[in-house]
Each structure stands twice: as structure tokens, then as C-alpha cells.
Tab-separated table of C-alpha atoms and ligand atoms in Angstrom:
chain	number	residue	atom	x	y	z
A	544	MET	CA	-60.998	40.916	5.950
A	545	THR	CA	-61.503	44.671	4.665
A	546	GLU	CA	-59.859	45.724	1.476
A	547	ALA	CA	-58.072	48.232	3.562
A	548	THR	CA	-56.263	45.408	5.522
A	549	ARG	CA	-56.313	43.368	2.481
A	550	ALA	CA	-54.106	46.836	0.845
A	551	SER	CA	-51.784	46.550	3.640
A	552	GLY	CA	-50.842	42.855	3.155
A	553	ALA	CA	-51.888	42.273	6.363
A	554	ASN	CA	-54.849	40.072	7.313
A	555	THR	CA	-57.794	41.257	9.913
A	556	ARG	CA	-54.666	39.885	13.044
A	557	GLY	CA	-51.979	42.016	11.751
A	558	ARG	CA	-50.755	39.247	9.853
A	559	ILE	CA	-48.326	38.916	6.633
A	560	ASP	CA	-50.825	37.393	3.821
A	561	PRO	CA	-47.703	35.671	2.459
A	562	ASP	CA	-49.336	35.997	-1.122
A	563	ARG	CA	-49.389	39.703	-0.904
A	564	ASP	CA	-47.709	42.965	-0.132
A	565	TRP	CA	-44.049	41.635	0.647
A	566	ALA	CA	-42.773	45.124	-0.015
A	567	GLN	CA	-44.652	46.409	3.133
A	568	ALA	CA	-43.449	43.363	5.074
A	569	VAL	CA	-39.989	43.948	4.236
A	570	ALA	CA	-40.251	47.935	4.947
A	571	PHE	CA	-41.550	47.327	8.525
A	572	ASP	CA	-38.433	44.830	8.794
A	573	ARG	CA	-35.900	47.554	7.956
A	574	ALA	CA	-37.452	50.298	9.858
A	575	HIS	CA	-37.544	48.293	12.792
A	576	LEU	CA	-35.912	44.755	13.125
A	577	TRP	CA	-32.102	44.104	14.199
A	578	HIS	CA	-30.680	41.157	12.223
A	579	PRO	CA	-27.383	39.230	13.597
A	580	TYR	CA	-24.402	41.607	13.527
A	581	ALA	CA	-26.353	44.491	11.413
A	582	ALA	CA	-26.662	47.884	11.677
A	583	ALA	CA	-30.478	48.570	12.369
A	584	ASP	CA	-30.424	51.079	9.448
A	585	GLY	CA	-31.975	49.067	6.586
A	586	SER	CA	-28.902	49.357	5.020
A	587	ALA	CA	-28.164	45.292	4.799
A	588	PRO	CA	-30.037	43.694	2.523
A	589	VAL	CA	-32.403	40.935	3.512
A	590	TRP	CA	-34.431	38.397	1.138
A	591	PRO	CA	-38.244	37.404	2.396
A	592	VAL	CA	-38.570	34.087	2.452
A	593	ALA	CA	-41.964	32.372	2.245
A	594	SER	CA	-40.951	28.676	3.035
A	595	ALA	CA	-38.364	26.331	2.632
A	596	ASP	CA	-38.147	22.613	1.874
A	597	GLY	CA	-35.584	20.128	1.703
A	598	VAL	CA	-32.401	22.135	0.705
A	599	ARG	CA	-34.598	24.595	-1.221
A	600	ILE	CA	-35.164	28.365	0.340
A	601	THR	CA	-38.216	29.418	-1.576
A	602	LEU	CA	-37.957	33.614	-1.436
A	603	ALA	CA	-41.272	35.217	-1.408
A	604	ASP	CA	-41.233	35.820	-5.469
A	605	GLY	CA	-40.848	32.723	-5.892
A	606	ARG	CA	-37.193	32.326	-6.325
A	607	ARG	CA	-35.641	28.929	-5.175
A	608	LEU	CA	-32.640	28.988	-3.699
A	609	ILE	CA	-30.306	26.068	-2.980
A	610	ASP	CA	-29.212	25.851	0.786
A	611	GLY	CA	-25.261	25.803	0.835
A	612	MET	CA	-25.761	27.057	4.923
A	613	SER	CA	-28.028	24.650	6.815
A	614	SER	CA	-29.043	27.502	8.732
A	615	TRP	CA	-25.522	27.998	10.360
A	616	TRP	CA	-24.615	24.587	10.882
A	617	ALA	CA	-28.194	23.502	12.005
A	618	ALA	CA	-30.585	21.889	9.543
A	619	ILE	CA	-28.857	18.817	8.749
A	620	HIS	CA	-31.879	17.081	7.672
A	621	GLY	CA	-33.216	20.110	5.314
A	622	TYR	CA	-36.305	21.871	5.882
A	623	ASN	CA	-39.564	20.696	6.479
A	624	HIS	CA	-38.720	17.314	7.106
A	625	PRO	CA	-42.014	15.041	7.658
A	626	VAL	CA	-40.214	12.881	10.766
A	627	LEU	CA	-39.006	16.416	12.514
A	628	ASN	CA	-43.038	17.371	11.842
A	629	ARG	CA	-44.828	15.000	12.979
A	630	ALA	CA	-42.521	14.850	15.995
A	631	ALA	CA	-43.027	18.666	16.819
A	632	ARG	CA	-47.074	18.016	15.977
A	633	GLY	CA	-47.211	14.978	17.982
A	634	GLN	CA	-45.493	16.940	21.428
A	635	LEU	CA	-48.042	19.722	20.584
A	636	GLY	CA	-50.777	18.098	21.351
A	637	ARG	CA	-49.848	17.265	24.634
A	638	MET	CA	-47.875	20.344	25.594
A	639	ALA	CA	-45.748	22.816	24.327
A	640	HIS	CA	-44.051	23.546	27.286
A	641	VAL	CA	-44.047	22.772	31.105
A	642	MET	CA	-41.191	24.645	33.814
A	643	PHE	CA	-38.440	22.097	34.473
A	644	GLY	CA	-38.189	23.057	38.329
A	645	GLY	CA	-39.727	20.300	39.997
A	646	LEU	CA	-41.116	18.579	37.002
A	647	THR	CA	-39.684	16.323	34.425
A	648	HIS	CA	-41.428	15.146	31.052
A	649	GLY	CA	-40.478	12.413	28.344
A	650	PRO	CA	-39.141	14.344	26.106
A	651	ALA	CA	-36.234	15.302	28.177
A	652	VAL	CA	-35.691	12.188	29.663
A	653	ASP	CA	-35.970	10.619	26.081
A	654	LEU	CA	-33.083	13.095	24.592
A	655	GLY	CA	-30.781	12.887	27.998
A	656	ARG	CA	-30.846	9.316	27.559
A	657	ARG	CA	-29.544	9.653	23.828
A	658	LEU	CA	-26.997	12.450	24.749
A	659	VAL	CA	-25.302	10.379	27.697
A	660	GLU	CA	-25.336	7.564	25.027
A	661	LEU	CA	-23.631	9.163	21.771
A	662	THR	CA	-21.180	11.109	23.931
A	663	PRO	CA	-18.055	9.615	25.521
A	664	ALA	CA	-18.529	7.732	28.507
A	665	PRO	CA	-17.587	9.907	31.487
A	666	LEU	CA	-20.066	12.811	30.541
A	667	GLU	CA	-23.171	11.747	31.965
A	668	LYS	CA	-24.600	14.473	33.492
A	669	VAL	CA	-27.144	16.762	31.194
A	670	PHE	CA	-27.807	20.422	31.859
A	671	PHE	CA	-30.634	21.871	28.543
A	672	CYS	CA	-30.515	25.462	27.829
A	673	ASP	CA	-31.543	27.711	25.618
A	674	SER	CA	-29.052	28.599	22.856
A	675	GLY	CA	-25.384	27.411	21.903
A	676	SER	CA	-24.015	30.742	24.163
A	677	VAL	CA	-26.182	29.725	27.370
A	678	ALA	CA	-24.637	26.518	26.854
A	679	VAL	CA	-21.150	27.891	27.190
A	680	GLU	CA	-22.087	30.654	29.969
A	681	VAL	CA	-23.479	27.269	31.779
A	682	ALA	CA	-20.013	25.279	30.919
A	683	ILE	CA	-17.585	28.353	32.254
A	684	LYS	CA	-20.047	28.273	35.324
A	685	MET	CA	-19.332	24.416	35.817
A	686	ALA	CA	-15.818	24.963	35.927
A	687	ILE	CA	-15.503	27.809	38.246
A	688	GLN	CA	-18.114	26.344	40.612
A	689	TYR	CA	-16.165	23.364	40.526
A	690	TRP	CA	-13.028	24.738	41.967
A	691	GLN	CA	-14.775	26.707	44.571
A	692	ALA	CA	-16.371	23.957	45.947
A	693	ARG	CA	-12.412	22.052	46.077
A	694	GLY	CA	-11.519	25.053	47.814
A	695	GLN	CA	-9.199	26.903	44.780
A	696	PRO	CA	-11.110	29.927	44.027
A	697	ALA	CA	-8.440	31.332	42.277
A	698	LYS	CA	-8.484	28.714	39.419
A	699	HIS	CA	-11.104	31.077	37.933
A	700	ARG	CA	-9.987	32.427	34.587
A	701	LEU	CA	-10.099	30.120	31.040
A	702	LEU	CA	-7.317	29.338	28.528
A	703	ALA	CA	-8.785	30.187	24.975
A	704	LEU	CA	-7.507	29.742	21.478
A	705	ARG	CA	-7.015	32.928	18.985
A	706	GLY	CA	-9.206	32.279	16.148
A	707	GLY	CA	-12.048	30.683	18.023
A	708	TYR	CA	-16.001	31.623	18.286
A	709	HIS	CA	-18.188	30.860	21.536
A	710	GLY	CA	-20.433	32.730	21.479
A	711	ASP	CA	-22.190	36.206	21.980
A	712	THR	CA	-23.160	36.892	25.587
A	713	LEU	CA	-20.393	38.397	28.249
A	714	ALA	CA	-18.561	35.093	29.193
A	715	ALA	CA	-18.729	33.668	26.058
A	716	MET	CA	-17.668	36.867	24.339
A	717	SER	CA	-14.677	36.672	26.895
A	718	VAL	CA	-13.206	33.567	25.378
A	719	CYS	CA	-13.819	34.714	21.694
A	720	ASP	CA	-10.684	35.849	19.515
A	721	PRO	CA	-9.954	39.087	21.427
A	722	VAL	CA	-9.925	40.844	18.105
A	723	THR	CA	-12.621	39.454	15.874
A	724	GLY	CA	-14.858	39.320	19.283
A	725	MET	CA	-13.985	43.059	19.647
A	726	HIS	CA	-12.561	42.791	23.455
A	727	ARG	CA	-12.065	46.478	23.330
A	728	LEU	CA	-15.685	47.781	23.244
A	729	PHE	CA	-16.641	45.820	25.940
A	730	ALA	CA	-13.157	46.342	28.495
A	731	GLY	CA	-13.993	46.269	31.862
A	732	LEU	CA	-17.231	44.454	31.493
A	733	VAL	CA	-15.979	41.109	29.654
A	734	PRO	CA	-13.208	38.866	31.530
A	735	GLN	CA	-9.891	39.050	31.012
A	736	GLN	CA	-9.096	35.427	29.517
A	737	ILE	CA	-5.708	33.655	28.381
A	738	PHE	CA	-5.250	32.996	25.078
A	739	ALA	CA	-2.927	30.682	22.868
A	740	PRO	CA	-2.067	31.044	19.179
A	741	GLN	CA	-4.292	29.767	16.929
A	742	PRO	CA	-3.109	26.168	16.237
A	743	ALA	CA	-0.695	26.329	13.589
A	744	CYS	CA	-0.756	22.429	12.176
A	745	ARG	CA	-3.291	21.680	9.591
A	746	PHE	CA	-5.815	18.871	10.217
A	747	LYS	CA	-4.502	17.456	7.234
A	748	ASP	CA	-0.651	17.827	7.357
A	749	PRO	CA	1.985	16.110	9.142
A	750	TRP	CA	1.896	16.407	13.045
A	751	ASP	CA	4.180	19.274	14.184
A	752	PRO	CA	5.055	18.774	17.750
A	753	SER	CA	6.280	22.554	18.190
A	754	ALA	CA	2.439	24.071	17.393
A	755	ILE	CA	1.755	23.044	20.802
A	756	ASP	CA	4.869	24.475	22.449
A	757	GLU	CA	2.883	28.152	23.456
A	758	PHE	CA	-0.169	26.706	24.348
A	759	ALA	CA	1.890	24.631	26.739
A	760	ARG	CA	3.603	27.176	28.195
A	761	LEU	CA	0.751	29.180	29.273
A	762	ILE	CA	-1.038	26.128	30.616
A	763	ALA	CA	2.236	25.853	32.777
A	764	ALA	CA	2.558	29.566	33.506
A	765	HIS	CA	-1.161	30.264	34.494
A	766	LYS	CA	-2.231	26.863	35.897
A	767	ASP	CA	-2.980	28.501	39.491
A	768	GLU	CA	-5.767	30.601	38.068
A	769	LEU	CA	-7.204	28.488	35.300
A	770	ALA	CA	-10.552	26.777	36.084
A	771	ALA	CA	-10.605	25.236	32.181
A	772	VAL	CA	-9.369	25.718	28.655
A	773	ILE	CA	-12.210	26.039	26.393
A	774	LEU	CA	-12.120	25.397	22.326
A	775	GLU	CA	-13.428	24.322	19.522
A	776	PRO	CA	-12.126	20.682	18.633
A	777	ILE	CA	-10.655	20.304	15.644
A	778	VAL	CA	-13.023	23.120	13.290
A	779	GLN	CA	-12.863	26.270	15.042
A	780	GLY	CA	-16.291	27.649	13.127
A	781	ALA	CA	-17.209	31.658	12.977
A	782	GLY	CA	-13.883	32.694	14.303
A	783	GLY	CA	-12.004	31.576	11.028
A	784	MET	CA	-12.915	27.927	9.471
A	785	TRP	CA	-9.802	26.641	10.375
A	786	PHE	CA	-9.359	22.861	10.574
A	787	TYR	CA	-6.582	21.430	13.032
A	788	HIS	CA	-4.605	18.592	13.937
A	789	PRO	CA	-5.818	15.851	16.121
A	790	GLU	CA	-2.542	15.578	18.129
A	791	TYR	CA	-2.988	19.203	19.192
A	792	LEU	CA	-6.520	18.132	20.852
A	793	ARG	CA	-4.408	15.145	21.990
A	794	ALA	CA	-1.759	17.256	23.250
A	795	VAL	CA	-4.308	20.009	25.484
A	796	ARG	CA	-6.138	16.995	26.793
A	797	ALA	CA	-2.802	15.477	28.176
A	798	LEU	CA	-1.500	18.907	29.657
A	799	CYS	CA	-5.086	19.811	31.200
A	800	ASP	CA	-4.453	16.016	33.127
A	801	ALA	CA	-0.919	17.153	33.844
A	802	HIS	CA	-1.700	20.995	35.269
A	803	GLY	CA	-5.414	20.052	36.880
A	804	VAL	CA	-7.020	22.216	34.235
A	805	LEU	CA	-10.448	21.151	33.052
A	806	LEU	CA	-11.273	20.633	28.960
A	807	ILE	CA	-14.217	22.329	27.846
A	808	ALA	CA	-15.104	21.087	24.599
A	809	ASP	CA	-17.364	23.343	22.474
A	810	GLU	CA	-19.064	21.242	19.820
A	811	ILE	CA	-22.185	23.599	19.182
A	812	ALA	CA	-20.932	23.557	15.381
A	813	THR	CA	-19.126	20.276	15.301
A	814	GLY	CA	-21.228	18.100	17.215
A	815	PHE	CA	-23.791	15.419	15.364
A	816	GLY	CA	-21.306	14.077	12.156
A	817	ARG	CA	-20.372	17.709	10.555
A	818	THR	CA	-16.743	17.095	10.392
A	819	GLY	CA	-17.426	13.394	9.520
A	820	ARG	CA	-17.283	11.857	12.951
A	821	LEU	CA	-20.426	12.456	15.172
A	822	LEU	CA	-18.187	14.330	17.441
A	823	ALA	CA	-15.114	16.696	16.249
A	824	CYS	CA	-13.650	15.431	19.510
A	825	ASP	CA	-14.079	11.373	18.355
A	826	HIS	CA	-11.026	12.444	15.677
A	827	ALA	CA	-8.641	12.144	18.601
A	828	ALA	CA	-10.638	10.158	20.919
A	829	VAL	CA	-10.809	12.808	23.414
A	830	ALA	CA	-13.220	13.040	26.264
A	831	PRO	CA	-13.502	16.408	27.430
A	832	ASP	CA	-14.795	17.500	30.962
A	833	ILE	CA	-17.116	19.353	29.629
A	834	LEU	CA	-19.412	19.161	26.756
A	835	CYS	CA	-21.712	21.517	24.826
A	836	LEU	CA	-23.824	21.178	22.213
A	837	GLY	CA	-26.455	23.184	20.237
A	838	LYS	CA	-27.114	24.274	16.811
A	839	ALA	CA	-27.750	20.816	14.862
A	840	LEU	CA	-29.491	19.498	18.193
A	841	THR	CA	-32.857	19.879	16.978
A	842	GLY	CA	-31.929	19.501	13.369
A	843	GLY	CA	-32.710	23.182	12.781
A	844	TYR	CA	-36.271	23.296	14.324
A	845	MET	CA	-35.887	24.977	17.572
A	846	THR	CA	-33.465	26.709	19.646
A	847	LEU	CA	-31.777	24.643	22.426
A	848	ALA	CA	-28.347	23.662	23.420
A	849	ALA	CA	-26.860	21.075	26.021
A	850	THR	CA	-24.122	20.977	28.426
A	851	LEU	CA	-22.671	17.675	30.007
A	852	THR	CA	-20.581	17.019	32.114
A	853	THR	CA	-19.089	13.954	34.316
A	854	ALA	CA	-20.619	12.522	37.797
A	855	GLU	CA	-17.562	13.903	39.210
A	856	ILE	CA	-17.490	17.127	38.436
A	857	ALA	CA	-21.379	17.345	38.766
A	858	GLY	CA	-21.117	15.958	42.514
A	859	THR	CA	-18.263	18.454	43.316
A	860	ILE	CA	-20.549	20.869	42.603
A	861	GLY	CA	-23.199	19.934	44.489
A	862	ARG	CA	-21.065	19.779	47.490
A	863	GLY	CA	-19.723	23.321	47.006
A	864	ASP	CA	-21.205	26.800	48.944
A	865	ALA	CA	-24.328	26.856	46.753
A	866	GLY	CA	-25.039	23.363	47.219
A	867	CYS	CA	-26.561	23.252	43.421
A	868	LEU	CA	-24.894	24.719	39.800
A	869	MET	CA	-26.286	28.338	39.878
A	870	HIS	CA	-28.341	28.313	37.042
A	871	GLY	CA	-31.854	27.819	35.845
A	872	PRO	CA	-33.597	29.031	32.473
A	873	THR	CA	-37.237	29.590	32.279
A	874	PHE	CA	-37.425	27.260	28.955
A	875	MET	CA	-35.249	24.974	30.391
A	876	ALA	CA	-35.534	21.293	28.325
A	877	ASN	CA	-38.599	23.179	26.257
A	878	PRO	CA	-40.667	19.664	25.366
A	879	LEU	CA	-41.310	20.939	22.042
A	880	ALA	CA	-37.364	21.271	21.073
A	881	CYS	CA	-36.620	18.163	22.896
A	882	ALA	CA	-39.163	15.967	21.172
A	883	VAL	CA	-37.815	17.415	17.853
A	884	ALA	CA	-34.382	16.757	19.105
A	885	VAL	CA	-35.043	13.224	19.677
A	886	ALA	CA	-36.657	12.819	16.386
A	887	SER	CA	-33.482	14.412	14.852
A	888	ILE	CA	-31.049	12.375	16.167
A	889	ASP	CA	-32.884	8.964	15.411
A	890	LEU	CA	-33.253	9.929	11.947
A	891	LEU	CA	-29.185	10.791	12.064
A	892	MET	CA	-28.811	7.406	13.738
A	893	ALA	CA	-31.031	5.109	11.484
A	894	GLY	CA	-29.642	6.869	8.092
A	895	ASP	CA	-25.709	6.373	6.635
A	896	TRP	CA	-24.693	9.692	7.550
A	897	GLN	CA	-21.209	9.036	7.657
A	898	ALA	CA	-21.592	7.879	4.048
A	899	LEU	CA	-23.544	11.279	3.257
A	900	VAL	CA	-21.029	13.303	4.719
A	901	ARG	CA	-17.851	11.420	3.120
A	902	GLY	CA	-20.049	11.767	-0.091
A	903	ILE	CA	-20.225	15.589	0.254
A	904	GLU	CA	-16.336	15.919	1.352
A	905	GLY	CA	-15.105	13.914	-1.631
A	906	GLN	CA	-17.327	16.060	-4.061
A	907	MET	CA	-16.256	19.559	-2.492
A	908	VAL	CA	-12.521	18.687	-2.742
A	909	ARG	CA	-12.913	17.734	-6.495
A	910	GLU	CA	-15.066	20.687	-7.252
A	911	LEU	CA	-13.729	23.136	-5.006
A	912	GLU	CA	-10.089	22.609	-6.197
A	913	ALA	CA	-11.615	24.780	-9.347
A	914	CYS	CA	-11.189	27.282	-7.343
A	915	SER	CA	-7.755	27.110	-6.293
A	916	GLY	CA	-6.623	28.677	-9.328
A	917	LEU	CA	-8.559	32.129	-8.863
A	918	ALA	CA	-6.443	35.171	-8.552
A	919	ALA	CA	-8.581	36.180	-5.453
A	920	VAL	CA	-8.163	33.214	-3.544
A	921	ARG	CA	-5.758	31.886	-1.165
A	922	ASP	CA	-6.921	28.619	0.251
A	923	VAL	CA	-9.071	25.984	-0.481
A	924	ARG	CA	-10.024	23.666	2.473
A	925	VAL	CA	-12.601	20.920	2.816
A	926	LEU	CA	-13.162	18.507	6.115
A	927	GLY	CA	-16.394	16.714	6.279
A	928	ALA	CA	-19.574	18.476	4.749
A	929	ILE	CA	-17.475	21.574	5.515
A	930	GLY	CA	-15.857	23.763	2.710
A	931	VAL	CA	-13.979	26.515	2.946
A	932	VAL	CA	-12.582	29.220	0.132
A	933	GLU	CA	-10.577	31.954	1.562
A	934	THR	CA	-9.837	34.985	-0.567
A	935	HIS	CA	-6.618	37.153	0.167
A	936	VAL	CA	-8.723	40.431	0.703
A	937	PRO	CA	-12.212	40.857	3.015
A	938	LEU	CA	-15.402	40.075	0.770
A	939	ASP	CA	-18.357	42.655	0.039
A	940	LEU	CA	-20.335	40.523	2.070
A	941	HIS	CA	-23.615	42.298	0.421
A	942	ALA	CA	-22.345	42.419	-3.340
A	943	LEU	CA	-21.410	38.851	-3.167
A	944	THR	CA	-24.660	37.266	-1.309
A	945	THR	CA	-26.735	39.240	-4.143
A	946	ARG	CA	-24.722	37.659	-6.523
A	947	PHE	CA	-24.949	34.583	-5.106
A	948	VAL	CA	-28.867	35.030	-4.917
A	949	GLU	CA	-28.927	36.236	-8.305
A	950	ALA	CA	-27.302	32.613	-9.335
A	951	GLY	CA	-30.001	30.705	-7.206
A	952	VAL	CA	-27.886	29.677	-4.656
A	953	TRP	CA	-27.985	30.635	-0.668
A	954	LEU	CA	-24.486	31.299	0.557
A	955	ARG	CA	-23.064	34.126	3.620
A	956	PRO	CA	-19.718	34.411	2.934
A	957	PHE	CA	-17.999	36.616	5.854
A	958	GLY	CA	-14.502	38.387	5.992
A	959	ARG	CA	-12.126	36.300	3.563
A	960	LEU	CA	-14.500	33.447	3.692
A	961	VAL	CA	-16.649	31.613	1.362
A	962	TYR	CA	-17.911	28.612	3.250
A	963	LEU	CA	-20.246	25.643	2.272
A	964	MET	CA	-22.265	23.429	4.922
A	965	PRO	CA	-25.057	22.042	3.176
A	966	PRO	CA	-27.549	19.442	4.709
A	967	TYR	CA	-26.437	16.121	4.651
A	968	VAL	CA	-29.293	14.891	2.367
A	969	ILE	CA	-28.043	17.020	-0.750
A	970	LYS	CA	-27.655	15.813	-3.650
A	971	PRO	CA	-24.496	15.812	-6.126
A	972	ARG	CA	-26.361	17.888	-8.864
A	973	ASP	CA	-27.170	20.703	-6.109
A	974	LEU	CA	-24.142	20.564	-4.106
A	975	SER	CA	-22.190	21.147	-7.782
A	976	ALA	CA	-25.007	24.146	-8.214
A	977	LEU	CA	-23.230	25.533	-5.120
A	978	THR	CA	-19.823	25.282	-6.165
A	979	ARG	CA	-20.434	26.047	-9.797
A	980	ALA	CA	-21.942	29.500	-8.128
A	981	ILE	CA	-18.507	30.022	-5.648
A	982	ALA	CA	-15.758	29.471	-8.777
A	983	ARG	CA	-18.489	31.639	-10.945
A	984	VAL	CA	-18.953	34.494	-8.583
A	985	LEU	CA	-15.248	34.536	-7.090
A	986	SER	CA	-13.561	34.700	-10.835
A	987	GLU	CA	-15.424	37.647	-11.306
A	988	ALA	CA	-14.466	39.141	-7.406
B	1368	PLP	C1	-22.881	29.149	16.989
B	1368	PLP	C2	-21.928	29.080	18.272
B	1368	PLP	C3	-22.046	29.303	19.808
B	1368	PLP	C4	-23.488	29.973	19.968
B	1368	PLP	O1	-24.264	29.313	20.092
B	1368	PLP	P1	-25.765	30.666	19.694
B	1368	PLP	O2	-26.964	29.238	19.334
B	1368	PLP	O3	-25.474	31.377	18.649
B	1368	PLP	O4	-25.998	31.144	21.011
B	1368	PLP	C5	-20.902	28.990	20.297
B	1368	PLP	N1	-20.034	27.819	20.133
B	1368	PLP	C6	-20.028	27.564	18.965
B	1368	PLP	C7	-18.736	27.034	17.948
B	1368	PLP	C8	-21.218	28.248	17.750
B	1368	PLP	O5	-20.573	27.335	16.789
């Protein structure tokens, strides 16, 4: 390495030397890289990360932050986990990838078997895809191709819930909340779907049967054009962090059956124990016709998702015009990602995740109570390993995130929501540091 390349912070292959010149790296990022939902003008702060281990994210300047986000629901076992590392290395020695068209491999079969086992009985056909949004696209295509194959092509629309979030590709966007999803930006391109109100009855309140009335009216009125209902069971995530009553989900299942409409459960955020049950559908003992999984599927290591459906739906699609499901990603069933997913699921099932999630839930209920009395706070709610503090007015995302980093924690609020979904392995002391930081920062807000 020459002195010049050293001075620029890059080695001879143009890579960042992590011990040198992070300022240059950040400057390049600010000038050239997009971040999620951010202007590419360098105005939003970014913190360079050197490494992550357990529930700690180590910044380039050596500061260590306690992670309260699990990198968006995904890193349920924490970072740099020896078991997941071993699975990735072991698979890397055999093959990182091979196409899935006409070929198969052990990691895909092992993972498929586990997904069929841990999901409700009628779900037995597994489609692997690259990301949650694609899993939703695939689910929608399954529903539409199913009705086409049954000679009912008019059944091609979706009924979704306000306050929902299902991803960022075009069909997935079409079923996100039309206001926060900014449908007007893409008018004409994003198909127009039908929206029921956000479920009004909270998870922990007594069931109010009138909460399903408007949904019941809409599904009856539109049944001839509806392919499927799509919803996030029990917990609406990025669309508002809202927890609703299991009876609502049970009523939706019954109405779908009564009106001949499929039910798609998007468990991309809720799957793998986050809500206190392995799947959020388990709170209501409901089996969907199509199920989407993602996020925590690989324990946060790699991008992978899956869409599951029944033998009846898969068989019907196969007898349709196309003779197959019209989808096939290049990196379908990537062996590295599948191998890590298998290790992550086995790790979850071998441990007492229910006790971990219950412990986190109880502690968040006790400790976030401190926020209820704050002037800025409108509502505090906890379910499983998800804690939410909702404020009266929208928060200054950048100012707040900066305050949290200064307090030694990684939390990323949005809108009127500060939320907490730590890795399941978090210790009570670290969780307390997170809840205290939220109370302190919001008391100043
Ligand atoms: C994150 C999320 C998606 C989209 O997943 P990506 O991997 O970001 O494409 C879809 N549905 C739900 C419920 C999600 O939380």
C-alpha cells in the first residue's frame, strides 16, 4: 500500500481500511449513496458502523450502541452469532449459489421442510424469494393466477387494511396504506385496491364485534372482484405499529370463507416469535391460504423470504393457462441464505424463545410505563418483544436519533412513533438502558 492510498483511507484494492479515515468513507456515502426513504443529498445523518456483536453495534469512532431495532425485526439472535457464522462458512465451502431452475440443494430442502413443519397444516408449498416485498408480489400473483385458473378472472383485486405496510415494489405498494404509502405519486401505475379501516379494537381490550362491521360490508360488496384479503395479522408494523384483537382476525377468516376470497397473511415482520407466538396468526388459531415470511427468516444475516400456500391453490395454478406460477428470481433459494435460515430456525427452536420474549414483554410493560405520564406521549403499548411509545406530534427523526446515539442506544423513530424491538437475547440491564433512554429523550422533547 502506498502512502497516498493510506492517506486516502483506502487500500490498494480501493477498500476502506476500517482503522483509517472514516471521514472519507462517510463523505463518499453522503455524495453517492441512497439510504432507505432518504433524500440523496447528504442531509440525513448516517453513523458509520465498524462491527456488530450480540446486541452491540460498534461505531467507527469506537462508541458502542445497544441495539433496540434488531435491524428492522431481523436480527433476533443478535449480531455475529457463532452458530449462524458457522452455518454461513460451512455452506460457503460447498457453494455460495447455484441457480434453482432445474437444480435443487440441501439448504433449500432443509429450510422448506422446517417452514412446512412450523406453519399451519394446509400450507405445504414453498416459494423462496429475495425479499419481503417480492414475497408479497408472489403472494398476490398466486391469488390472481388461482382465480384465473378457476375461470374467474374478474377476481383480481385485493382488500387491505388502512395502516398496513407490505413493502415497496408496485403491487406491494398498492396494498400499503394509501396515504402513508403515497399512492397519489404513482397514480395510474399502482393498481387501485379496496381498503377497510384500521382495526379499531385493540389487542388487550375486550372484543367489540362492531369493529369488523365495515370490513364485512366491503368484502360482501366486492366479493366478485376480490382475489384476496391481505393483512398483517395482529400487529401492523411499519404502517403504524398497531396491535389489534385476535377476534378481528378470526372474523376476517370466516368472512373470507363465506365470500370465496383468499386470505394472505403477511408475517414478514411478525413471524418467528416477535409477538409472543411463533406466528401472529397463532394468537387467533387461524390458518391463511397464503403466508409471507421474511425479515427474521435468516436471523438478520441475508436477504431471503418465502411465500407458502396450500396444495389446492398450487395445484389449481398449475392447471391454469400458464401451467405454472409466473415468477422465478435469479437468486431463488440462495444456498447461503437458506443454510443460515436453517441454522437460525434450529437455534430459535432449541432455546426457550417464549421465555425470552415474555421476559422482554414484562420488562417493557413495567419500564415504558414511565413514558405514559410524559406530556409529549399519547399512548404506550407493548406486545411480545415489541414496545411502542406514540407521541402527540410527529418527531424530528434526525434530532431524536442523534440524541439516542449520544445516549448510547440505537433506536430509529418514525412519524409519531418511538419503538423498540430488541434481539431476543438482550439482557435486562441493556433493555433497561433502552427504555430509560426513551423516557429521558422524550421528557426533553
Ligand atoms: C418489511 C416488510 C415488508 C417488506 O420486506 P422487504 O424485505 O423490506 O422487501 C413487507 N411486509 C411487512 C409486514 C414488512 O414488515
